[in-house]
Amino acid sequence: MRQTNQTQVTEFLLLGLSDDPLTQKLLFILFLGVYLVTVLGNLFLMSLVQVDSQLHTPMYFFLCHLSLADLCFSTNIIPQALVHLLCKRKVISFTRCAAQLLLFLIFGCTQCAFLAVMSYDRYVAICNPLHYCSIMTWRVCIHLAAGSWASGILVSVVDTTFTLRLPYRGSSRMAHFFCEAPALLILVSTDICMSEMVIFLMGVMILLIPVCLILVSYGHILVTIVRMKSAVGRFKVFSTCGSHLIVVILFYGSAIITYMTPKSSKEQEKLVSVFYAMVTPMLNPIVYSLRNKDVKVALRKVTARNFLCRLGIFHW
């Protein structure tokens, strides 16, 4: 941990969320619970889509990819945070920090892309229902999924490169609980204008552009809902799109606050990071399960099949 201003930092000291031992223990219990719910919820949702043929549609195909990104996103951050809550010396090597930053951005940016793709899927399903099957073919779905992952990887590689290419020869004390670009840039011992500009432009690409696409899609959906004469049809559309809108607001709202707005206090930034790095991936499967009729029906069917299998009446 000792270095001078002329020596490159080889490890970072993560200051975490609190220095109080009791608070750290409470946070450990809370974060462990959040992580278990996140893992079980996302695995449950992906498994349910796989076993129920009624859910083999483009919407749930994209939802499985979103759940996978959520699961990897949380696994990249929470286990290390849990270990550090029990350790006195919260240190991470420069190499591990770089890997965590890269994976964090890959899965986070991929989530952004999939939320935009899912809004387009809902737009086609509601505004062009007669042409839905011809537009959202499996070939198109695979290309959209591949494009989402590719865009996430591209943006993350650029952001990580422009963050880590800078010299870190000053303080190694990072006021955060994981390696994130804004917290790292504070420790740079030279001008960071170029890196901040590139990261901002990447943020426009992966945050603001998808948000605009989502707003346009839901603008058309809203017009279609207003024109509907059937109250049942309106309710069905609201129930289908409501889950997606809740997830979009939670994830994009916190991410835009972190990467696209003027710098706030370190404590506020850490709280926002906790929200989109831990809380949002946990809420996604819960929101989609509780507010989605198709998922509830599929769950009842699978539960009934398992019950009948135990009785020896039904075989998979």
Short mmCIF file of C-alpha atoms in Angstrom, two decimals:
data_model
loop_
_atom_site.label_atom_id
_atom_site.label_comp_id
_atom_site.label_asym_id
_atom_site.label_seq_id
_atom_site.Cartn_x
_atom_site.Cartn_y
_atom_site.Cartn_z
CA MET A 1 0.00 0.00 0.00
CA ARG A 2 2.96 2.28 0.21
CA GLN A 3 3.70 4.36 -2.83
CA THR A 4 5.02 7.77 -3.73
CA ASN A 5 3.69 10.15 -6.32
CA GLN A 6 6.10 8.60 -8.84
CA THR A 7 5.03 4.98 -8.22
CA GLN A 8 2.10 3.40 -10.03
CA VAL A 9 -0.65 2.21 -7.67
CA THR A 10 -0.84 -1.59 -7.64
CA GLU A 11 -3.88 -1.96 -5.36
CA PHE A 12 -6.77 0.10 -4.06
CA LEU A 13 -8.19 0.44 -0.58
CA LEU A 14 -11.99 0.41 -0.77
CA LEU A 15 -13.44 2.54 2.00
CA GLY A 16 -16.84 0.86 1.65
CA LEU A 17 -20.16 2.12 2.92
CA SER A 18 -19.40 2.40 6.64
CA ASP A 19 -16.58 2.12 9.20
CA ASP A 20 -18.89 1.12 12.05
CA PRO A 21 -18.58 -2.65 12.85
CA LEU A 22 -22.25 -3.02 13.79
CA THR A 23 -23.39 -1.26 10.61
CA GLN A 24 -21.09 -3.50 8.56
CA LYS A 25 -22.65 -6.63 10.10
CA LEU A 26 -26.15 -5.36 9.38
CA LEU A 27 -25.16 -4.51 5.81
CA PHE A 28 -23.67 -8.00 5.41
CA ILE A 29 -26.98 -9.61 6.40
CA LEU A 30 -28.93 -7.22 4.16
CA PHE A 31 -26.67 -7.65 1.11
CA LEU A 32 -26.56 -11.43 1.55
CA GLY A 33 -30.36 -11.52 1.56
CA VAL A 34 -30.51 -9.28 -1.50
CA TYR A 35 -28.00 -11.48 -3.35
CA LEU A 36 -29.82 -14.72 -2.54
CA VAL A 37 -33.13 -13.26 -3.72
CA THR A 38 -31.43 -11.97 -6.89
CA VAL A 39 -29.85 -15.35 -7.71
CA LEU A 40 -32.93 -17.43 -6.91
CA GLY A 41 -35.34 -15.00 -8.58
CA ASN A 42 -33.44 -14.72 -11.85
CA LEU A 43 -32.69 -18.47 -12.01
CA PHE A 44 -36.35 -19.17 -11.32
CA LEU A 45 -37.50 -16.83 -14.09
CA MET A 46 -35.06 -18.29 -16.64
CA SER A 47 -35.99 -21.86 -15.68
CA LEU A 48 -39.72 -21.12 -15.90
CA VAL A 49 -39.34 -19.70 -19.41
CA GLN A 50 -37.38 -22.79 -20.46
CA VAL A 51 -39.89 -25.37 -19.18
CA ASP A 52 -43.14 -23.68 -20.24
CA SER A 53 -43.74 -23.62 -23.99
CA GLN A 54 -46.29 -20.80 -23.66
CA LEU A 55 -43.42 -18.51 -22.67
CA HIS A 56 -41.33 -19.33 -25.75
CA THR A 57 -41.97 -15.91 -27.27
CA PRO A 58 -39.66 -13.00 -28.18
CA MET A 59 -40.60 -11.05 -25.05
CA TYR A 60 -39.53 -13.84 -22.70
CA PHE A 61 -36.50 -14.66 -24.85
CA PHE A 62 -35.25 -11.11 -24.20
CA LEU A 63 -36.33 -11.34 -20.55
CA CYS A 64 -34.11 -14.43 -20.10
CA HIS A 65 -31.14 -12.49 -21.46
CA LEU A 66 -31.97 -9.58 -19.13
CA SER A 67 -32.13 -11.98 -16.18
CA LEU A 68 -28.77 -13.48 -17.15
CA ALA A 69 -27.22 -10.00 -17.33
CA ASP A 70 -28.80 -9.13 -13.94
CA LEU A 71 -27.40 -12.30 -12.38
CA CYS A 72 -23.88 -11.74 -13.71
CA PHE A 73 -24.07 -8.03 -12.83
CA SER A 74 -24.80 -8.77 -9.17
CA THR A 75 -22.35 -11.66 -8.93
CA ASN A 76 -19.56 -9.38 -10.14
CA ILE A 77 -20.14 -6.96 -7.23
CA ILE A 78 -21.96 -8.40 -4.21
CA PRO A 79 -19.76 -11.40 -3.24
CA GLN A 80 -16.69 -9.18 -3.00
CA ALA A 81 -18.68 -6.54 -1.09
CA LEU A 82 -19.79 -9.25 1.37
CA VAL A 83 -16.19 -10.40 1.94
CA HIS A 84 -15.01 -6.82 2.50
CA LEU A 85 -17.77 -6.22 5.05
CA LEU A 86 -16.17 -8.96 7.17
CA CYS A 87 -12.56 -7.89 6.57
CA LYS A 88 -10.56 -5.15 8.23
CA ARG A 89 -8.33 -4.60 5.19
CA LYS A 90 -10.59 -3.97 2.20
CA VAL A 91 -8.03 -4.17 -0.60
CA ILE A 92 -8.40 -5.02 -4.29
CA SER A 93 -5.51 -5.36 -6.73
CA PHE A 94 -5.30 -3.12 -9.79
CA THR A 95 -5.82 -6.14 -12.08
CA ARG A 96 -8.89 -7.38 -10.20
CA CYS A 97 -10.24 -3.84 -10.11
CA ALA A 98 -9.83 -3.56 -13.89
CA ALA A 99 -11.60 -6.90 -14.40
CA GLN A 100 -14.46 -5.89 -12.10
CA LEU A 101 -14.87 -2.56 -13.88
CA LEU A 102 -14.93 -4.23 -17.29
CA LEU A 103 -17.49 -6.87 -16.28
CA PHE A 104 -19.60 -4.31 -14.42
CA LEU A 105 -19.83 -2.19 -17.56
CA ILE A 106 -20.43 -5.14 -19.89
CA PHE A 107 -23.42 -6.47 -17.96
CA GLY A 108 -24.72 -3.01 -17.05
CA CYS A 109 -24.58 -1.69 -20.62
CA THR A 110 -26.10 -4.91 -21.93
CA GLN A 111 -29.03 -4.41 -19.55
CA CYS A 112 -29.56 -0.95 -21.04
CA ALA A 113 -29.63 -2.37 -24.56
CA PHE A 114 -32.06 -5.18 -23.68
CA LEU A 115 -34.48 -2.79 -21.97
CA ALA A 116 -34.61 -0.78 -25.23
CA VAL A 117 -35.06 -3.95 -27.30
CA MET A 118 -37.90 -5.11 -25.04
CA SER A 119 -39.67 -1.77 -25.45
CA TYR A 120 -39.43 -2.18 -29.25
CA ASP A 121 -40.88 -5.67 -28.91
CA ARG A 122 -43.84 -4.29 -26.94
CA TYR A 123 -44.30 -1.52 -29.52
CA VAL A 124 -44.55 -4.04 -32.37
CA ALA A 125 -46.83 -6.36 -30.38
CA ILE A 126 -49.29 -3.59 -29.44
CA CYS A 127 -49.12 -1.19 -32.38
CA ASN A 128 -48.68 -3.75 -35.17
CA PRO A 129 -50.19 -6.97 -33.79
CA LEU A 130 -51.10 -8.40 -37.22
CA HIS A 131 -47.49 -8.13 -38.41
CA TYR A 132 -45.86 -9.10 -35.11
CA CYS A 133 -44.95 -12.66 -36.12
CA SER A 134 -43.52 -11.56 -39.46
CA ILE A 135 -41.47 -8.74 -37.90
CA MET A 136 -40.24 -10.38 -34.68
CA THR A 137 -38.97 -13.61 -36.20
CA TRP A 138 -36.49 -15.74 -34.26
CA ARG A 139 -33.79 -14.65 -36.69
CA VAL A 140 -34.50 -10.99 -35.83
CA CYS A 141 -34.63 -11.80 -32.10
CA ILE A 142 -31.24 -13.52 -32.21
CA HIS A 143 -29.73 -10.57 -34.10
CA LEU A 144 -31.21 -8.10 -31.57
CA ALA A 145 -29.87 -10.15 -28.66
CA ALA A 146 -26.43 -10.45 -30.23
CA GLY A 147 -26.44 -6.72 -30.98
CA SER A 148 -27.33 -5.94 -27.36
CA TRP A 149 -24.44 -7.99 -26.01
CA ALA A 150 -22.07 -6.58 -28.64
CA SER A 151 -23.01 -2.97 -27.84
CA GLY A 152 -22.51 -3.65 -24.13
CA ILE A 153 -19.06 -5.12 -24.76
CA LEU A 154 -18.07 -2.27 -27.12
CA VAL A 155 -19.04 0.52 -24.73
CA SER A 156 -17.48 -1.24 -21.75
CA VAL A 157 -14.16 -1.80 -23.51
CA VAL A 158 -13.98 1.88 -24.53
CA ASP A 159 -14.93 3.14 -21.05
CA THR A 160 -12.54 0.77 -19.30
CA THR A 161 -9.68 1.66 -21.64
CA PHE A 162 -10.10 5.41 -21.15
CA THR A 163 -10.42 4.94 -17.38
CA LEU A 164 -7.42 2.67 -16.81
CA ARG A 165 -5.01 4.17 -19.34
CA LEU A 166 -4.54 7.13 -16.99
CA PRO A 167 -1.72 7.24 -14.41
CA TYR A 168 -2.70 6.30 -10.86
CA ARG A 169 0.25 7.55 -8.83
CA GLY A 170 -1.46 9.40 -6.01
CA SER A 171 -3.85 8.16 -3.34
CA SER A 172 -5.10 4.56 -3.46
CA ARG A 173 -8.05 5.18 -1.09
CA MET A 174 -11.26 4.78 -3.10
CA ALA A 175 -14.43 6.11 -1.50
CA HIS A 176 -16.58 3.29 -2.84
CA PHE A 177 -17.42 -0.38 -2.23
CA PHE A 178 -16.48 -1.61 -5.74
CA CYS A 179 -14.48 -0.39 -8.73
CA GLU A 180 -16.58 2.09 -10.72
CA ALA A 181 -15.32 4.63 -13.25
CA PRO A 182 -16.40 7.86 -11.43
CA ALA A 183 -14.76 6.71 -8.19
CA LEU A 184 -11.57 5.67 -10.01
CA LEU A 185 -11.22 8.92 -11.96
CA ILE A 186 -11.04 10.89 -8.71
CA LEU A 187 -7.75 9.12 -7.94
CA VAL A 188 -6.06 9.96 -11.26
CA SER A 189 -2.94 12.12 -10.94
CA THR A 190 -3.34 13.99 -14.23
CA ASP A 191 -5.94 15.79 -16.36
CA ILE A 192 -9.02 13.62 -16.99
CA CYS A 193 -11.01 15.86 -19.36
CA MET A 194 -10.52 13.58 -22.38
CA SER A 195 -11.52 10.43 -20.47
CA GLU A 196 -14.56 12.15 -18.95
CA MET A 197 -15.66 13.34 -22.39
CA VAL A 198 -15.34 9.85 -23.91
CA ILE A 199 -17.20 8.26 -20.99
CA PHE A 200 -19.92 10.89 -21.32
CA LEU A 201 -20.26 10.18 -25.07
CA MET A 202 -20.46 6.45 -24.36
CA GLY A 203 -23.12 7.27 -21.78
CA VAL A 204 -25.11 9.13 -24.44
CA MET A 205 -24.81 6.09 -26.70
CA ILE A 206 -25.83 3.43 -24.18
CA LEU A 207 -28.10 5.48 -21.87
CA LEU A 208 -29.73 8.45 -23.60
CA ILE A 209 -30.23 6.89 -27.06
CA PRO A 210 -31.98 3.79 -25.63
CA VAL A 211 -34.07 6.04 -23.37
CA CYS A 212 -35.16 8.03 -26.43
CA LEU A 213 -36.08 4.80 -28.25
CA ILE A 214 -38.06 3.67 -25.20
CA LEU A 215 -39.90 7.01 -25.00
CA VAL A 216 -40.76 6.88 -28.72
CA SER A 217 -41.97 3.28 -28.41
CA TYR A 218 -44.15 4.02 -25.41
CA GLY A 219 -45.39 7.23 -27.03
CA HIS A 220 -46.80 5.14 -29.88
CA ILE A 221 -48.13 2.58 -27.39
CA LEU A 222 -49.90 5.33 -25.43
CA VAL A 223 -51.57 6.63 -28.59
CA THR A 224 -52.71 3.09 -29.40
CA ILE A 225 -54.11 2.64 -25.87
CA VAL A 226 -56.07 5.90 -26.09
CA ARG A 227 -57.64 4.74 -29.37
CA MET A 228 -58.73 1.40 -27.88
CA LYS A 229 -62.47 1.11 -27.24
CA SER A 230 -62.22 -1.96 -25.03
CA ALA A 231 -61.46 -1.38 -21.35
CA VAL A 232 -60.29 -5.00 -21.10
CA GLY A 233 -57.81 -4.40 -23.93
CA ARG A 234 -56.45 -1.30 -22.22
CA PHE A 235 -56.01 -3.15 -18.93
CA LYS A 236 -54.19 -6.00 -20.67
CA VAL A 237 -51.79 -3.58 -22.36
CA PHE A 238 -51.14 -1.73 -19.10
CA SER A 239 -50.46 -4.99 -17.24
CA THR A 240 -48.08 -6.15 -19.99
CA CYS A 241 -46.13 -2.89 -20.25
CA GLY A 242 -46.31 -1.82 -16.61
CA SER A 243 -43.61 -4.26 -15.47
CA HIS A 244 -41.21 -3.13 -18.16
CA LEU A 245 -41.81 0.56 -17.42
CA ILE A 246 -41.11 0.08 -13.70
CA VAL A 247 -37.80 -1.65 -14.43
CA VAL A 248 -36.83 1.02 -17.00
CA ILE A 249 -37.50 3.88 -14.57
CA LEU A 250 -35.58 2.21 -11.72
CA PHE A 251 -32.51 1.22 -13.73
CA TYR A 252 -32.15 4.14 -16.13
CA GLY A 253 -33.01 6.73 -13.49
CA SER A 254 -30.21 5.65 -11.13
CA ALA A 255 -27.68 5.06 -13.95
CA ILE A 256 -28.29 8.50 -15.51
CA ILE A 257 -27.89 10.16 -12.09
CA THR A 258 -24.45 8.52 -11.75
CA TYR A 259 -23.04 8.96 -15.27
CA MET A 260 -24.89 11.86 -16.91
CA THR A 261 -25.38 14.46 -14.18
CA PRO A 262 -23.01 16.82 -12.30
CA LYS A 263 -21.01 15.28 -9.48
CA SER A 264 -22.86 14.95 -6.18
CA SER A 265 -21.59 13.99 -2.73
CA LYS A 266 -19.66 10.73 -2.38
CA GLU A 267 -22.24 9.32 0.04
CA GLN A 268 -25.09 10.05 -2.37
CA GLU A 269 -23.18 8.45 -5.25
CA LYS A 270 -22.59 5.32 -3.18
CA LEU A 271 -26.27 5.08 -2.25
CA VAL A 272 -27.30 5.41 -5.91
CA SER A 273 -24.74 2.74 -6.83
CA VAL A 274 -26.20 0.40 -4.20
CA PHE A 275 -29.61 0.91 -5.74
CA TYR A 276 -28.79 0.06 -9.36
CA ALA A 277 -26.03 -2.48 -8.60
CA MET A 278 -27.93 -4.48 -5.98
CA VAL A 279 -31.57 -3.51 -5.63
CA THR A 280 -32.60 -3.29 -9.30
CA PRO A 281 -31.32 -6.78 -10.30
CA MET A 282 -33.24 -8.18 -7.32
CA LEU A 283 -36.46 -6.34 -8.19
CA ASN A 284 -36.50 -7.27 -11.90
CA PRO A 285 -37.65 -10.91 -11.51
CA ILE A 286 -40.03 -9.94 -8.70
CA VAL A 287 -41.65 -7.18 -10.77
CA TYR A 288 -41.97 -9.34 -13.88
CA SER A 289 -43.37 -12.26 -11.88
CA LEU A 290 -45.88 -10.44 -9.71
CA ARG A 291 -47.21 -8.10 -12.41
CA ASN A 292 -47.25 -10.55 -15.32
CA LYS A 293 -50.26 -12.79 -15.88
CA ASP A 294 -48.41 -15.16 -18.25
CA VAL A 295 -45.70 -15.84 -15.66
CA LYS A 296 -48.30 -16.47 -12.95
CA VAL A 297 -50.17 -18.93 -15.21
CA ALA A 298 -46.93 -20.69 -16.15
CA LEU A 299 -45.97 -20.96 -12.47
CA ARG A 300 -49.33 -22.53 -11.58
CA LYS A 301 -48.97 -25.02 -14.46
CA VAL A 302 -45.46 -26.04 -13.44
CA THR A 303 -46.52 -26.36 -9.79
CA ALA A 304 -49.49 -28.51 -10.77
CA ARG A 305 -47.28 -30.73 -12.96
CA ASN A 306 -44.78 -31.24 -10.15
CA PHE A 307 -47.60 -32.13 -7.77
CA LEU A 308 -49.06 -34.65 -10.21
CA CYS A 309 -45.62 -36.11 -10.87
CA ARG A 310 -45.18 -36.78 -7.18
CA LEU A 311 -48.52 -38.56 -7.16
CA GLY A 312 -47.44 -40.61 -10.18
CA ILE A 313 -50.32 -39.32 -12.30
CA PHE A 314 -48.35 -37.15 -14.71
CA HIS A 315 -44.96 -37.66 -16.37
CA TRP A 316 -42.88 -34.93 -18.02
#
